[in-house]
Amino acid sequence: MLPSCVRSMCKKSPKKILGLMGRQGSIVAQKGSTVAQAQFETQPFKLHKLTEAPATQVTLTRDEALEMYTQMHTIRRMETAAANLYKEKNIRGFCHLYSGQEAVAVGFKHALRPQDSVITAYRAHGWTYVMGVKPLGVMAELTGRQTGCARGKGGSMHMYADNFYGGNGIVGAQVPLGVGIAFAAKYKNTDGVCVTLYGDGAANQGQVFESYNIAKLWNLPCIFVCENNGYGMGTSTVRSSASTKYYTRGDYVPGIWVDGMDVLAVREAAKFAIKHCATGQGPIVMEAQTYRYSGHSMSDPGTSYRTREEVQEVRQTRDPIASLKEKIISSNLVTAEEIKKVDAQIKTDIDTATEQAKKDKEIGLDELSADITANHLGSDIRGVSIFAPLKHKRIGPAINLK
Amino acid sequence: MVLNKIVKLGGEVLQSAVPLKNKSQRCASHFVYSPDSNSTIKGDRTKMNMFQAINNALDTALKTDPKAIIFGEDVGFGGVFRCTLDLQKKYGKQRVFNTPLCEQGIAGFGIGAAVAGSTAIAEIQFADYIFPAFDQLVNEAAKYRYRSGNLFDCGKLTVRSPCGAVGHGALYHSQSPEAYFAHTPGLKVVVPRGPIKAKGLLLSCIRDPDPCLIFEPKVLYRMAVEEVPTDDYQLPIGKADILINGSDLTMIGWGTQVHVLKEVADLLKEKHSISAEVIDLVSILPWDVDTVCKSASKTGRVLVAHEAPLTSGFGAEIAATIQENCFLKLSAPVVRVTGPDTPFPHVFEPFYLPTKWRCLDEALKLIDY
């Protein structure tokens, strides 16, 4: 059975869902066979304790269109490659795929300013990539190689980049951290905001509510983003949450709902939320309604609590990449040939990164005992037998202290 | 000479650590599971792996106790390790139900249900996720009886949670948190080594008058297969099992590590003619001081091994107790073979674990002390 949120979205005609309100993409300037920019209509936003809403008429330039498409498709390809690497047993740890949710990370990225920060949970591959790590940095982290963005020490759930405070492994645990990061931004007067992501499952963790309170109490620039993909592990939202209106669950914190399958809508909502925080109005909660195609993790086939038909239906009617592709081609922002070229390039890039991620070296065994503390006060690390004596060592300065 | 032996052992470690053709691939388990051969429980038996035995115990609990309820993340469709498979179908959503993802809430809810008379059986999906529930278990569950002068207790609470290394679990799906809870008077903590023990111990925990935690080594769920008694039975909490009798040294472990130590005992016997006694501690709190100290006094040499880090691991408590009780009988200091004092690593699991080679090396040094 479809969760009611998915059902209600699918009732609308596919054309409307894709934002193709007839041929309304208004052409502004001709550039060969393509136009420089076009306008689209997004689904209306839902508001909680807000008087103004973001515009539903959005403008997209040709360059933005190509970049968004490239980023989303790269994430999709990376995740497909990650699934294969996991099945080939090249990935240790647990592996949670982002396929289906790409529009959230990419839409947000197109609104973020250099001073803004992001922290998320363990479904981190896509976010790591948009925050600046190249596919090899993600893929090699997955396979535990030294070319990975955390030199293979973190793996799937723990990836990092500038202004990206990571992948965090425990459900909901990153949410209070995001509030702390927002506090630091305010205290240091950076004008930055912190995008603090969690899922519909984590939305029921007690510390999320502690975080809402602190953020509002101290008026911190924190954007709480609930990526609602319909299922907290194997339990649907309606079976886990007394209120599935996640954008209202901050109570006294204003909230906004956005169609998380529409990258343009996400970008508008993100801009709106950043402005809200950056103008001193305190935190805001955003619910991005999205969907994950894979199971919760690779050990979950994802079919014991939902039907294959449901997944297929979303793929066919709401896929964020297919819908963007259709929009930008039909509005002449990008030609079908260009898309084909981009697709081919992405395939080559990801294939190359995947092969490299299998071949690269692991870090040395001496790093088993590296970076446990800033400076180890004892001599050797205790508990290691004598044919592998381990000294503590520290490798490089922390990225956040640079 | 010693150095040669160590270098050779080191080489074997490296080989055993990468048993697969492709060195880059994640490793299979680091031990060979050996089933219990001399279980004395009477009645019919069926071949079950450990998750089936646990499922069978839960089924038994629900069948025999109308107040029993099971709840946790995704337990409705069987849980990630299938331990609650089909129980919701059999007993209904009123008795077997999914919770939201909120470990602190799950534990607290369980305490409330238990104190008001339900037999509350909670699942925390991984022991690594039990820390959000730490406050509820340590401050609320453990002290309810004491702080109320025995007017109230939540003894009907049992928390099940998969623990330990699984071959590729990395930082947050591999930890063994038993020692944290062993520091908490008012709780009971047990760790089964296989299906027969898991069923009997789980039923004991469920029916025990104090709140119990049962940490189930997740690597054993499918790998460990035994002929499990189908009747309702319980096994004692606080009673260690001597699995191999020996006279030269005592090796103590629990959960998965018991199987590692059994392999070490075989190696010691075959290659070095050393007779090692192997003890499964079975329960961490309370633990069987008598059996351990009797054995320590007999052999004079003790090795304790666990996956959790060395510092303040439960091995420390065992070592301290042995030196206190058996000081004059000891021929060597008690040795601990454990995970090092590092977080559970992503890429170094084979080097992190107290493998049979590390245990063997320490056992030989203990003999030569």
PDB file of N, CA, C and O in Angstrom, chain B residues 231-268:
ATOM      1  N   ASP B 231      11.407 -27.990  23.768  1.00  0.00           N
ATOM      2  CA  ASP B 231      10.602 -27.678  24.947  1.00  0.00           C
ATOM      3  C   ASP B 231      11.005 -26.335  25.543  1.00  0.00           C
ATOM      4  O   ASP B 231      12.004 -25.762  25.183  1.00  0.00           O
ATOM      5  N   ASP B 232      10.197 -25.922  26.478  1.00  0.00           N
ATOM      6  CA  ASP B 232      10.458 -24.716  27.256  1.00  0.00           C
ATOM      7  C   ASP B 232      11.546 -25.032  28.279  1.00  0.00           C
ATOM      8  O   ASP B 232      11.392 -25.947  29.084  1.00  0.00           O
ATOM      9  N   TYR B 233      12.668 -24.345  28.230  1.00  0.00           N
ATOM     10  CA  TYR B 233      13.707 -24.565  29.250  1.00  0.00           C
ATOM     11  C   TYR B 233      14.428 -23.264  29.543  1.00  0.00           C
ATOM     12  O   TYR B 233      14.439 -22.352  28.725  1.00  0.00           O
ATOM     13  N   GLN B 234      15.040 -23.214  30.710  1.00  0.00           N
ATOM     14  CA  GLN B 234      15.804 -22.033  31.093  1.00  0.00           C
ATOM     15  C   GLN B 234      17.213 -22.451  31.501  1.00  0.00           C
ATOM     16  O   GLN B 234      17.419 -23.565  31.973  1.00  0.00           O
ATOM     17  N   LEU B 235      18.159 -21.579  31.287  1.00  0.00           N
ATOM     18  CA  LEU B 235      19.530 -21.830  31.718  1.00  0.00           C
ATOM     19  C   LEU B 235      19.927 -20.753  32.726  1.00  0.00           C
ATOM     20  O   LEU B 235      19.474 -19.616  32.627  1.00  0.00           O
ATOM     21  N   PRO B 236      20.750 -21.129  33.701  1.00  0.00           N
ATOM     22  CA  PRO B 236      21.023 -20.202  34.808  1.00  0.00           C
ATOM     23  C   PRO B 236      21.840 -18.978  34.394  1.00  0.00           C
ATOM     24  O   PRO B 236      22.788 -19.088  33.626  1.00  0.00           O
ATOM     25  N   ILE B 237      21.450 -17.829  34.938  1.00  0.00           N
ATOM     26  CA  ILE B 237      22.229 -16.595  34.781  1.00  0.00           C
ATOM     27  C   ILE B 237      23.197 -16.543  35.964  1.00  0.00           C
ATOM     28  O   ILE B 237      22.789 -16.711  37.111  1.00  0.00           O
ATOM     29  N   GLY B 238      24.466 -16.327  35.681  1.00  0.00           N
ATOM     30  CA  GLY B 238      25.444 -16.252  36.759  1.00  0.00           C
ATOM     31  C   GLY B 238      26.231 -17.540  36.936  1.00  0.00           C
ATOM     32  O   GLY B 238      27.000 -17.680  37.891  1.00  0.00           O
ATOM     33  N   LYS B 239      26.026 -18.474  36.016  1.00  0.00           N
ATOM     34  CA  LYS B 239      26.739 -19.754  36.108  1.00  0.00           C
ATOM     35  C   LYS B 239      27.573 -19.922  34.838  1.00  0.00           C
ATOM     36  O   LYS B 239      27.048 -19.954  33.733  1.00  0.00           O
ATOM     37  N   ALA B 240      28.891 -19.971  35.022  1.00  0.00           N
ATOM     38  CA  ALA B 240      29.778 -20.149  33.864  1.00  0.00           C
ATOM     39  C   ALA B 240      29.807 -21.604  33.431  1.00  0.00           C
ATOM     40  O   ALA B 240      29.495 -22.501  34.212  1.00  0.00           O
ATOM     41  N   ASP B 241      30.170 -21.847  32.184  1.00  0.00           N
ATOM     42  CA  ASP B 241      30.294 -23.211  31.665  1.00  0.00           C
ATOM     43  C   ASP B 241      31.766 -23.533  31.406  1.00  0.00           C
ATOM     44  O   ASP B 241      32.454 -22.768  30.714  1.00  0.00           O
ATOM     45  N   ILE B 242      32.212 -24.661  31.939  1.00  0.00           N
ATOM     46  CA  ILE B 242      33.552 -25.135  31.573  1.00  0.00           C
ATOM     47  C   ILE B 242      33.385 -25.990  30.319  1.00  0.00           C
ATOM     48  O   ILE B 242      32.772 -27.061  30.358  1.00  0.00           O
ATOM     49  N   LEU B 243      33.882 -25.509  29.207  1.00  0.00           N
ATOM     50  CA  LEU B 243      33.643 -26.198  27.939  1.00  0.00           C
ATOM     51  C   LEU B 243      34.728 -27.222  27.640  1.00  0.00           C
ATOM     52  O   LEU B 243      34.479 -28.246  27.018  1.00  0.00           O
ATOM     53  N   ILE B 244      35.945 -26.936  28.051  1.00  0.00           N
ATOM     54  CA  ILE B 244      37.040 -27.902  27.913  1.00  0.00           C
ATOM     55  C   ILE B 244      37.761 -27.934  29.257  1.00  0.00           C
ATOM     56  O   ILE B 244      38.092 -26.884  29.812  1.00  0.00           O
ATOM     57  N   ASN B 245      37.939 -29.130  29.792  1.00  0.00           N
ATOM     58  CA  ASN B 245      38.695 -29.250  31.034  1.00  0.00           C
ATOM     59  C   ASN B 245      40.185 -29.261  30.737  1.00  0.00           C
ATOM     60  O   ASN B 245      40.626 -29.869  29.762  1.00  0.00           O
ATOM     61  N   GLY B 246      40.954 -28.579  31.548  1.00  0.00           N
ATOM     62  CA  GLY B 246      42.403 -28.550  31.327  1.00  0.00           C
ATOM     63  C   GLY B 246      43.126 -28.305  32.623  1.00  0.00           C
ATOM     64  O   GLY B 246      42.512 -28.001  33.650  1.00  0.00           O
ATOM     65  N   SER B 247      44.461 -28.447  32.599  1.00  0.00           N
ATOM     66  CA  SER B 247      45.223 -28.329  33.834  1.00  0.00           C
ATOM     67  C   SER B 247      46.335 -27.294  33.789  1.00  0.00           C
ATOM     68  O   SER B 247      46.844 -26.888  34.816  1.00  0.00           O
ATOM     69  N   ASP B 248      46.737 -26.839  32.583  1.00  0.00           N
ATOM     70  CA  ASP B 248      47.911 -25.961  32.494  1.00  0.00           C
ATOM     71  C   ASP B 248      47.571 -24.469  32.509  1.00  0.00           C
ATOM     72  O   ASP B 248      48.353 -23.664  32.996  1.00  0.00           O
ATOM     73  N   LEU B 249      46.471 -24.120  31.893  1.00  0.00           N
ATOM     74  CA  LEU B 249      46.042 -22.726  31.978  1.00  0.00           C
ATOM     75  C   LEU B 249      44.538 -22.629  31.757  1.00  0.00           C
ATOM     76  O   LEU B 249      43.924 -23.558  31.219  1.00  0.00           O
ATOM     77  N   THR B 250      43.981 -21.495  32.178  1.00  0.00           N
ATOM     78  CA  THR B 250      42.548 -21.246  32.048  1.00  0.00           C
ATOM     79  C   THR B 250      42.346 -20.122  31.042  1.00  0.00           C
ATOM     80  O   THR B 250      43.013 -19.100  31.135  1.00  0.00           O
ATOM     81  N   MET B 251      41.445 -20.341  30.105  1.00  0.00           N
ATOM     82  CA  MET B 251      41.125 -19.276  29.144  1.00  0.00           C
ATOM     83  C   MET B 251      39.639 -18.951  29.267  1.00  0.00           C
ATOM     84  O   MET B 251      38.783 -19.828  29.182  1.00  0.00           O
ATOM     85  N   ILE B 252      39.351 -17.659  29.466  1.00  0.00           N
ATOM     86  CA  ILE B 252      37.972 -17.239  29.730  1.00  0.00           C
ATOM     87  C   ILE B 252      37.495 -16.280  28.645  1.00  0.00           C
ATOM     88  O   ILE B 252      38.212 -15.350  28.271  1.00  0.00           O
ATOM     89  N   GLY B 253      36.303 -16.527  28.139  1.00  0.00           N
ATOM     90  CA  GLY B 253      35.713 -15.623  27.156  1.00  0.00           C
ATOM     91  C   GLY B 253      34.195 -15.695  27.244  1.00  0.00           C
ATOM     92  O   GLY B 253      33.648 -16.360  28.134  1.00  0.00           O
ATOM     93  N   TRP B 254      33.507 -14.984  26.348  1.00  0.00           N
ATOM     94  CA  TRP B 254      32.041 -15.078  26.248  1.00  0.00           C
ATOM     95  C   TRP B 254      31.648 -14.762  24.821  1.00  0.00           C
ATOM     96  O   TRP B 254      32.420 -14.149  24.072  1.00  0.00           O
ATOM     97  N   GLY B 255      30.450 -15.214  24.462  1.00  0.00           N
ATOM     98  CA  GLY B 255      29.969 -14.954  23.097  1.00  0.00           C
ATOM     99  C   GLY B 255      30.885 -15.575  22.060  1.00  0.00           C
ATOM    100  O   GLY B 255      31.385 -16.696  22.218  1.00  0.00           O
ATOM    101  N   THR B 256      31.125 -14.841  20.987  1.00  0.00           N
ATOM    102  CA  THR B 256      31.940 -15.321  19.891  1.00  0.00           C
ATOM    103  C   THR B 256      33.324 -15.782  20.356  1.00  0.00           C
ATOM    104  O   THR B 256      33.873 -16.765  19.852  1.00  0.00           O
ATOM    105  N   GLN B 257      33.871 -15.061  21.324  1.00  0.00           N
ATOM    106  CA  GLN B 257      35.258 -15.310  21.721  1.00  0.00           C
ATOM    107  C   GLN B 257      35.463 -16.713  22.277  1.00  0.00           C
ATOM    108  O   GLN B 257      36.559 -17.266  22.200  1.00  0.00           O
ATOM    109  N   VAL B 258      34.390 -17.314  22.802  1.00  0.00           N
ATOM    110  CA  VAL B 258      34.476 -18.678  23.309  1.00  0.00           C
ATOM    111  C   VAL B 258      34.954 -19.625  22.205  1.00  0.00           C
ATOM    112  O   VAL B 258      35.778 -20.517  22.428  1.00  0.00           O
ATOM    113  N   HIS B 259      34.459 -19.398  20.999  1.00  0.00           N
ATOM    114  CA  HIS B 259      34.814 -20.285  19.888  1.00  0.00           C
ATOM    115  C   HIS B 259      36.264 -20.077  19.471  1.00  0.00           C
ATOM    116  O   HIS B 259      36.948 -21.014  19.080  1.00  0.00           O
ATOM    117  N   VAL B 260      36.716 -18.829  19.566  1.00  0.00           N
ATOM    118  CA  VAL B 260      38.129 -18.551  19.287  1.00  0.00           C
ATOM    119  C   VAL B 260      38.985 -19.321  20.294  1.00  0.00           C
ATOM    120  O   VAL B 260      39.953 -19.996  19.922  1.00  0.00           O
ATOM    121  N   LEU B 261      38.605 -19.249  21.568  1.00  0.00           N
ATOM    122  CA  LEU B 261      39.409 -19.881  22.615  1.00  0.00           C
ATOM    123  C   LEU B 261      39.395 -21.408  22.496  1.00  0.00           C
ATOM    124  O   LEU B 261      40.386 -22.061  22.808  1.00  0.00           O
ATOM    125  N   LYS B 262      38.278 -21.941  22.027  1.00  0.00           N
ATOM    126  CA  LYS B 262      38.238 -23.409  21.835  1.00  0.00           C
ATOM    127  C   LYS B 262      39.237 -23.828  20.753  1.00  0.00           C
ATOM    128  O   LYS B 262      39.906 -24.854  20.865  1.00  0.00           O
ATOM    129  N   GLU B 263      39.323 -22.987  19.717  1.00  0.00           N
ATOM    130  CA  GLU B 263      40.329 -23.279  18.683  1.00  0.00           C
ATOM    131  C   GLU B 263      41.741 -23.180  19.244  1.00  0.00           C
ATOM    132  O   GLU B 263      42.615 -23.988  18.918  1.00  0.00           O
ATOM    133  N   VAL B 264      41.947 -22.177  20.094  1.00  0.00           N
ATOM    134  CA  VAL B 264      43.277 -21.992  20.687  1.00  0.00           C
ATOM    135  C   VAL B 264      43.615 -23.212  21.550  1.00  0.00           C
ATOM    136  O   VAL B 264      44.747 -23.727  21.507  1.00  0.00           O
ATOM    137  N   ALA B 265      42.634 -23.692  22.320  1.00  0.00           N
ATOM    138  CA  ALA B 265      42.869 -24.859  23.175  1.00  0.00           C
ATOM    139  C   ALA B 265      43.268 -26.065  22.340  1.00  0.00           C
ATOM    140  O   ALA B 265      44.175 -26.833  22.706  1.00  0.00           O
ATOM    141  N   ASP B 266      42.606 -26.229  21.191  1.00  0.00           N
ATOM    142  CA  ASP B 266      42.958 -27.341  20.299  1.00  0.00           C
ATOM    143  C   ASP B 266      44.392 -27.196  19.799  1.00  0.00           C
ATOM    144  O   ASP B 266      45.150 -28.168  19.762  1.00  0.00           O
ATOM    145  N   LEU B 267      44.753 -25.973  19.397  1.00  0.00           N
ATOM    146  CA  LEU B 267      46.118 -25.726  18.904  1.00  0.00           C
ATOM    147  C   LEU B 267      47.150 -26.000  19.999  1.00  0.00           C
ATOM    148  O   LEU B 267      48.189 -26.612  19.765  1.00  0.00           O
ATOM    149  N   LEU B 268      46.840 -25.525  21.207  1.00  0.00           N
ATOM    150  CA  LEU B 268      47.773 -25.727  22.321  1.00  0.00           C
ATOM    151  C   LEU B 268      47.985 -27.214  22.588  1.00  0.00           C
ATOM    152  O   LEU B 268      49.093 -27.662  22.848  1.00  0.00           O
TER     153      LEU B 268
END
